[in-house]
């Protein structure tokens, strides 16, 4: 492959607000919506959450005043402020995912109380948003308050799977479904490996959830990385497992996963995962600490093959 085939970077439009970890989604052929994020990053423990990671210095003023911006990637200059209302997408530590119907924003930290919110916001009419219109925002009440949950989508109708991120750390609040058109989340009953279900480290924020297979009503995915919502808040304590979720039965089964040759998967808050061919998964990035720490042992960050009964 010639180097020219790899493309090239060029300077794009400038944002109107500084943002760390914003939500970024294409809404048109050359238009990108940038939402939320925080204005600064420090290590801090919120009174409402047992989290010492990636939160603004002051929750009441740590998020950008401009909730959403629209970028034309073919233009230069500055982005324009979007009238679209991202709802909870403007909160720190919310999650988002593109669906066939729009963009789903889930959870986050209330800027006044410092507590996790039990809400989701679904932004639709993205063609209107791409033309600098407001689109349509619908609020959904979730079954649990959540921070940086994992999100996946059934591609046929846009049903969103919400996994983890609940500070309550109740197994009954581990998972739920956001069904298009519904104003409340639907709880999912989770069963499976007893050791996983009883672990204090089962509930995590900022995990990678990687789709391994999708059928009509079932989705199978890997969960790894993130930061456990139980002390000590150490990313290396995060568990690795495979989930098979059935949306028709509203059930999910979790089972351990082992690596070919042993060892554990690289983790960290905000780790990214990408499914590859032949059962391999590529993992990259992830925040291991928000302060200076001793050097970590060298790890092989190449793609890894999973061993499970799936």
PDB file of N, CA and C in Angstrom, residues 74-134:
ATOM      1  N   UNK A  74     -15.652  20.051   5.733  1.00  0.00           N
ATOM      2  CA  UNK A  74     -15.075  20.551   4.484  1.00  0.00           C
ATOM      3  C   UNK A  74     -14.708  22.018   4.573  1.00  0.00           C
ATOM      4  N   UNK A  75     -15.037  22.655   5.700  1.00  0.00           N
ATOM      5  CA  UNK A  75     -14.814  24.092   5.842  1.00  0.00           C
ATOM      6  C   UNK A  75     -13.663  24.373   6.797  1.00  0.00           C
ATOM      7  N   UNK A  76     -13.294  25.625   6.883  1.00  0.00           N
ATOM      8  CA  UNK A  76     -12.294  26.078   7.858  1.00  0.00           C
ATOM      9  C   UNK A  76     -12.957  27.118   8.756  1.00  0.00           C
ATOM     10  N   UNK A  77     -12.181  27.726   9.626  1.00  0.00           N
ATOM     11  CA  UNK A  77     -12.760  28.704  10.528  1.00  0.00           C
ATOM     12  C   UNK A  77     -13.249  28.051  11.798  1.00  0.00           C
ATOM     13  N   UNK A  78     -14.409  28.495  12.296  1.00  0.00           N
ATOM     14  CA  UNK A  78     -14.934  27.976  13.547  1.00  0.00           C
ATOM     15  C   UNK A  78     -16.221  27.190  13.323  1.00  0.00           C
ATOM     16  N   UNK A  79     -16.505  26.314  14.275  1.00  0.00           N
ATOM     17  CA  UNK A  79     -17.771  25.601  14.260  1.00  0.00           C
ATOM     18  C   UNK A  79     -18.894  26.590  14.573  1.00  0.00           C
ATOM     19  N   UNK A  80     -20.133  26.140  14.443  1.00  0.00           N
ATOM     20  CA  UNK A  80     -21.267  26.985  14.797  1.00  0.00           C
ATOM     21  C   UNK A  80     -22.014  26.338  15.954  1.00  0.00           C
ATOM     22  N   UNK A  81     -22.574  27.153  16.813  1.00  0.00           N
ATOM     23  CA  UNK A  81     -23.346  26.633  17.931  1.00  0.00           C
ATOM     24  C   UNK A  81     -24.623  25.994  17.411  1.00  0.00           C
ATOM     25  N   UNK A  82     -24.905  24.772  17.872  1.00  0.00           N
ATOM     26  CA  UNK A  82     -26.086  24.045  17.420  1.00  0.00           C
ATOM     27  C   UNK A  82     -27.242  24.266  18.381  1.00  0.00           C
ATOM     28  N   UNK A  83     -28.466  24.449  17.852  1.00  0.00           N
ATOM     29  CA  UNK A  83     -29.628  24.577  18.729  1.00  0.00           C
ATOM     30  C   UNK A  83     -30.143  23.233  19.231  1.00  0.00           C
ATOM     31  N   UNK A  84     -29.538  22.145  18.793  1.00  0.00           N
ATOM     32  CA  UNK A  84     -29.962  20.811  19.237  1.00  0.00           C
ATOM     33  C   UNK A  84     -29.758  20.671  20.740  1.00  0.00           C
ATOM     34  N   UNK A  85     -30.724  20.049  21.413  1.00  0.00           N
ATOM     35  CA  UNK A  85     -30.638  19.820  22.855  1.00  0.00           C
ATOM     36  C   UNK A  85     -30.197  18.379  23.105  1.00  0.00           C
ATOM     37  N   UNK A  86     -28.959  18.166  23.572  1.00  0.00           N
ATOM     38  CA  UNK A  86     -28.481  16.799  23.795  1.00  0.00           C
ATOM     39  C   UNK A  86     -28.957  16.190  25.110  1.00  0.00           C
ATOM     40  N   UNK A  87     -29.699  16.963  25.916  1.00  0.00           N
ATOM     41  CA  UNK A  87     -30.166  16.432  27.198  1.00  0.00           C
ATOM     42  C   UNK A  87     -29.012  16.036  28.094  1.00  0.00           C
ATOM     43  N   UNK A  88     -29.000  14.780  28.569  1.00  0.00           N
ATOM     44  CA  UNK A  88     -27.934  14.335  29.464  1.00  0.00           C
ATOM     45  C   UNK A  88     -26.591  14.225  28.756  1.00  0.00           C
ATOM     46  N   UNK A  89     -26.590  14.307  27.440  1.00  0.00           N
ATOM     47  CA  UNK A  89     -25.322  14.276  26.714  1.00  0.00           C
ATOM     48  C   UNK A  89     -24.408  15.428  27.073  1.00  0.00           C
ATOM     49  N   UNK A  90     -24.986  16.511  27.619  1.00  0.00           N
ATOM     50  CA  UNK A  90     -24.183  17.662  28.026  1.00  0.00           C
ATOM     51  C   UNK A  90     -23.548  17.469  29.394  1.00  0.00           C
ATOM     52  N   UNK A  91     -23.902  16.392  30.103  1.00  0.00           N
ATOM     53  CA  UNK A  91     -23.366  16.147  31.437  1.00  0.00           C
ATOM     54  C   UNK A  91     -22.024  15.432  31.382  1.00  0.00           C
ATOM     55  N   UNK A  92     -21.207  15.653  32.400  1.00  0.00           N
ATOM     56  CA  UNK A  92     -19.949  14.911  32.521  1.00  0.00           C
ATOM     57  C   UNK A  92     -20.248  13.429  32.725  1.00  0.00           C
ATOM     58  N   UNK A  93     -19.401  12.578  32.152  1.00  0.00           N
ATOM     59  CA  UNK A  93     -19.456  11.123  32.335  1.00  0.00           C
ATOM     60  C   UNK A  93     -20.735  10.486  31.821  1.00  0.00           C
ATOM     61  N   UNK A  94     -21.347  11.091  30.798  1.00  0.00           N
ATOM     62  CA  UNK A  94     -22.438  10.430  30.097  1.00  0.00           C
ATOM     63  C   UNK A  94     -21.850   9.590  28.962  1.00  0.00           C
ATOM     64  N   UNK A  95     -22.661   8.691  28.417  1.00  0.00           N
ATOM     65  CA  UNK A  95     -22.244   7.859  27.282  1.00  0.00           C
ATOM     66  C   UNK A  95     -23.159   8.142  26.106  1.00  0.00           C
ATOM     67  N   UNK A  96     -22.716   7.815  24.909  1.00  0.00           N
ATOM     68  CA  UNK A  96     -23.565   8.016  23.735  1.00  0.00           C
ATOM     69  C   UNK A  96     -23.269   6.968  22.678  1.00  0.00           C
ATOM     70  N   UNK A  97     -24.263   6.758  21.807  1.00  0.00           N
ATOM     71  CA  UNK A  97     -24.093   5.823  20.698  1.00  0.00           C
ATOM     72  C   UNK A  97     -25.016   6.226  19.564  1.00  0.00           C
ATOM     73  N   UNK A  98     -24.557   6.060  18.341  1.00  0.00           N
ATOM     74  CA  UNK A  98     -25.377   6.323  17.148  1.00  0.00           C
ATOM     75  C   UNK A  98     -26.276   5.119  16.927  1.00  0.00           C
ATOM     76  N   UNK A  99     -27.545   5.364  16.678  1.00  0.00           N
ATOM     77  CA  UNK A  99     -28.504   4.306  16.394  1.00  0.00           C
ATOM     78  C   UNK A  99     -29.100   4.543  15.009  1.00  0.00           C
ATOM     79  N   UNK A 100     -29.849   3.579  14.464  1.00  0.00           N
ATOM     80  CA  UNK A 100     -30.494   3.818  13.172  1.00  0.00           C
ATOM     81  C   UNK A 100     -31.494   4.972  13.219  1.00  0.00           C
ATOM     82  N   UNK A 101     -31.950   5.323  14.433  1.00  0.00           N
ATOM     83  CA  UNK A 101     -32.971   6.356  14.572  1.00  0.00           C
ATOM     84  C   UNK A 101     -32.423   7.714  14.989  1.00  0.00           C
ATOM     85  N   UNK A 102     -31.204   7.767  15.497  1.00  0.00           N
ATOM     86  CA  UNK A 102     -30.647   9.019  15.985  1.00  0.00           C
ATOM     87  C   UNK A 102     -29.424   8.797  16.846  1.00  0.00           C
ATOM     88  N   UNK A 103     -29.321   9.532  17.947  1.00  0.00           N
ATOM     89  CA  UNK A 103     -28.219   9.393  18.895  1.00  0.00           C
ATOM     90  C   UNK A 103     -28.816   9.240  20.284  1.00  0.00           C
ATOM     91  N   UNK A 104     -28.366   8.226  21.016  1.00  0.00           N
ATOM     92  CA  UNK A 104     -28.808   8.012  22.391  1.00  0.00           C
ATOM     93  C   UNK A 104     -27.708   8.455  23.337  1.00  0.00           C
ATOM     94  N   UNK A 105     -28.046   9.337  24.283  1.00  0.00           N
ATOM     95  CA  UNK A 105     -27.151   9.774  25.345  1.00  0.00           C
ATOM     96  C   UNK A 105     -27.679   9.195  26.652  1.00  0.00           C
ATOM     97  N   UNK A 106     -26.793   8.594  27.461  1.00  0.00           N
ATOM     98  CA  UNK A 106     -27.255   7.891  28.666  1.00  0.00           C
ATOM     99  C   UNK A 106     -26.411   8.276  29.879  1.00  0.00           C
ATOM    100  N   UNK A 107     -27.101   8.565  30.993  1.00  0.00           N
ATOM    101  CA  UNK A 107     -26.432   8.778  32.271  1.00  0.00           C
ATOM    102  C   UNK A 107     -25.654  10.072  32.350  1.00  0.00           C
ATOM    103  N   UNK A 108     -24.720  10.118  33.322  1.00  0.00           N
ATOM    104  CA  UNK A 108     -23.911  11.297  33.545  1.00  0.00           C
ATOM    105  C   UNK A 108     -24.022  11.777  34.980  1.00  0.00           C
ATOM    106  N   UNK A 109     -23.310  12.852  35.285  1.00  0.00           N
ATOM    107  CA  UNK A 109     -23.243  13.399  36.637  1.00  0.00           C
ATOM    108  C   UNK A 109     -23.940  14.750  36.688  1.00  0.00           C
ATOM    109  N   UNK A 110     -24.918  14.886  37.565  1.00  0.00           N
ATOM    110  CA  UNK A 110     -25.624  16.140  37.743  1.00  0.00           C
ATOM    111  C   UNK A 110     -24.658  17.220  38.227  1.00  0.00           C
ATOM    112  N   UNK A 111     -24.651  18.368  37.553  1.00  0.00           N
ATOM    113  CA  UNK A 111     -23.692  19.413  37.867  1.00  0.00           C
ATOM    114  C   UNK A 111     -23.923  20.094  39.194  1.00  0.00           C
ATOM    115  N   UNK A 112     -25.114  19.946  39.754  1.00  0.00           N
ATOM    116  CA  UNK A 112     -25.422  20.592  41.035  1.00  0.00           C
ATOM    117  C   UNK A 112     -25.211  19.658  42.211  1.00  0.00           C
ATOM    118  N   UNK A 113     -25.707  18.442  42.109  1.00  0.00           N
ATOM    119  CA  UNK A 113     -25.644  17.501  43.233  1.00  0.00           C
ATOM    120  C   UNK A 113     -24.419  16.608  43.205  1.00  0.00           C
ATOM    121  N   UNK A 114     -23.815  16.435  42.031  1.00  0.00           N
ATOM    122  CA  UNK A 114     -22.684  15.519  41.917  1.00  0.00           C
ATOM    123  C   UNK A 114     -23.096  14.071  41.893  1.00  0.00           C
ATOM    124  N   UNK A 115     -24.396  13.801  41.758  1.00  0.00           N
ATOM    125  CA  UNK A 115     -24.899  12.425  41.747  1.00  0.00           C
ATOM    126  C   UNK A 115     -25.166  11.961  40.321  1.00  0.00           C
ATOM    127  N   UNK A 116     -25.106  10.653  40.114  1.00  0.00           N
ATOM    128  CA  UNK A 116     -25.439  10.081  38.814  1.00  0.00           C
ATOM    129  C   UNK A 116     -26.921  10.282  38.530  1.00  0.00           C
ATOM    130  N   UNK A 117     -27.274  10.399  37.244  1.00  0.00           N
ATOM    131  CA  UNK A 117     -28.667  10.618  36.862  1.00  0.00           C
ATOM    132  C   UNK A 117     -29.251   9.354  36.239  1.00  0.00           C
ATOM    133  N   UNK A 118     -30.549   9.167  36.469  1.00  0.00           N
ATOM    134  CA  UNK A 118     -31.271   8.013  35.914  1.00  0.00           C
ATOM    135  C   UNK A 118     -32.086   8.458  34.708  1.00  0.00           C
ATOM    136  N   UNK A 119     -31.389   8.946  33.706  1.00  0.00           N
ATOM    137  CA  UNK A 119     -32.065   9.449  32.514  1.00  0.00           C
ATOM    138  C   UNK A 119     -31.254   9.120  31.265  1.00  0.00           C
ATOM    139  N   UNK A 120     -31.967   9.103  30.151  1.00  0.00           N
ATOM    140  CA  UNK A 120     -31.346   9.038  28.832  1.00  0.00           C
ATOM    141  C   UNK A 120     -32.042  10.068  27.956  1.00  0.00           C
ATOM    142  N   UNK A 121     -31.343  10.560  26.956  1.00  0.00           N
ATOM    143  CA  UNK A 121     -31.916  11.510  25.999  1.00  0.00           C
ATOM    144  C   UNK A 121     -31.659  10.974  24.598  1.00  0.00           C
ATOM    145  N   UNK A 122     -32.706  10.942  23.785  1.00  0.00           N
ATOM    146  CA  UNK A 122     -32.581  10.432  22.415  1.00  0.00           C
ATOM    147  C   UNK A 122     -32.824  11.584  21.448  1.00  0.00           C
ATOM    148  N   UNK A 123     -31.808  11.909  20.661  1.00  0.00           N
ATOM    149  CA  UNK A 123     -31.889  12.983  19.673  1.00  0.00           C
ATOM    150  C   UNK A 123     -32.166  12.379  18.302  1.00  0.00           C
ATOM    151  N   UNK A 124     -33.279  12.773  17.690  1.00  0.00           N
ATOM    152  CA  UNK A 124     -33.652  12.257  16.374  1.00  0.00           C
ATOM    153  C   UNK A 124     -33.797  13.415  15.377  1.00  0.00           C
ATOM    154  N   UNK A 125     -34.255  13.093  14.174  1.00  0.00           N
ATOM    155  CA  UNK A 125     -34.352  14.072  13.079  1.00  0.00           C
ATOM    156  C   UNK A 125     -32.977  14.678  12.797  1.00  0.00           C
ATOM    157  N   UNK A 126     -31.993  13.797  12.581  1.00  0.00           N
ATOM    158  CA  UNK A 126     -30.617  14.270  12.433  1.00  0.00           C
ATOM    159  C   UNK A 126     -30.382  15.045  11.141  1.00  0.00           C
ATOM    160  N   UNK A 127     -31.233  14.826  10.113  1.00  0.00           N
ATOM    161  CA  UNK A 127     -31.101  15.633   8.897  1.00  0.00           C
ATOM    162  C   UNK A 127     -31.355  17.104   9.221  1.00  0.00           C
ATOM    163  N   UNK A 128     -32.315  17.333  10.117  1.00  0.00           N
ATOM    164  CA  UNK A 128     -32.596  18.696  10.549  1.00  0.00           C
ATOM    165  C   UNK A 128     -31.431  19.258  11.357  1.00  0.00           C
ATOM    166  N   UNK A 129     -30.840  18.408  12.219  1.00  0.00           N
ATOM    167  CA  UNK A 129     -29.684  18.829  13.014  1.00  0.00           C
ATOM    168  C   UNK A 129     -28.520  19.197  12.099  1.00  0.00           C
ATOM    169  N   UNK A 130     -28.322  18.408  11.031  1.00  0.00           N
ATOM    170  CA  UNK A 130     -27.229  18.677  10.093  1.00  0.00           C
ATOM    171  C   UNK A 130     -27.397  20.025   9.404  1.00  0.00           C
ATOM    172  N   UNK A 131     -28.639  20.475   9.265  1.00  0.00           N
ATOM    173  CA  UNK A 131     -28.913  21.777   8.665  1.00  0.00           C
ATOM    174  C   UNK A 131     -28.966  22.893   9.690  1.00  0.00           C
ATOM    175  N   UNK A 132     -28.400  22.636  10.881  1.00  0.00           N
ATOM    176  CA  UNK A 132     -28.364  23.563  12.002  1.00  0.00           C
ATOM    177  C   UNK A 132     -29.747  23.810  12.594  1.00  0.00           C
ATOM    178  N   UNK A 133     -30.581  22.769  12.543  1.00  0.00           N
ATOM    179  CA  UNK A 133     -31.860  22.812  13.221  1.00  0.00           C
ATOM    180  C   UNK A 133     -31.765  22.117  14.559  1.00  0.00           C
ATOM    181  N   UNK A 134     -32.870  22.138  15.300  1.00  0.00           N
ATOM    182  CA  UNK A 134     -32.862  21.589  16.656  1.00  0.00           C
ATOM    183  C   UNK A 134     -33.073  20.084  16.704  1.00  0.00           C
TER     184      UNK A 134
END
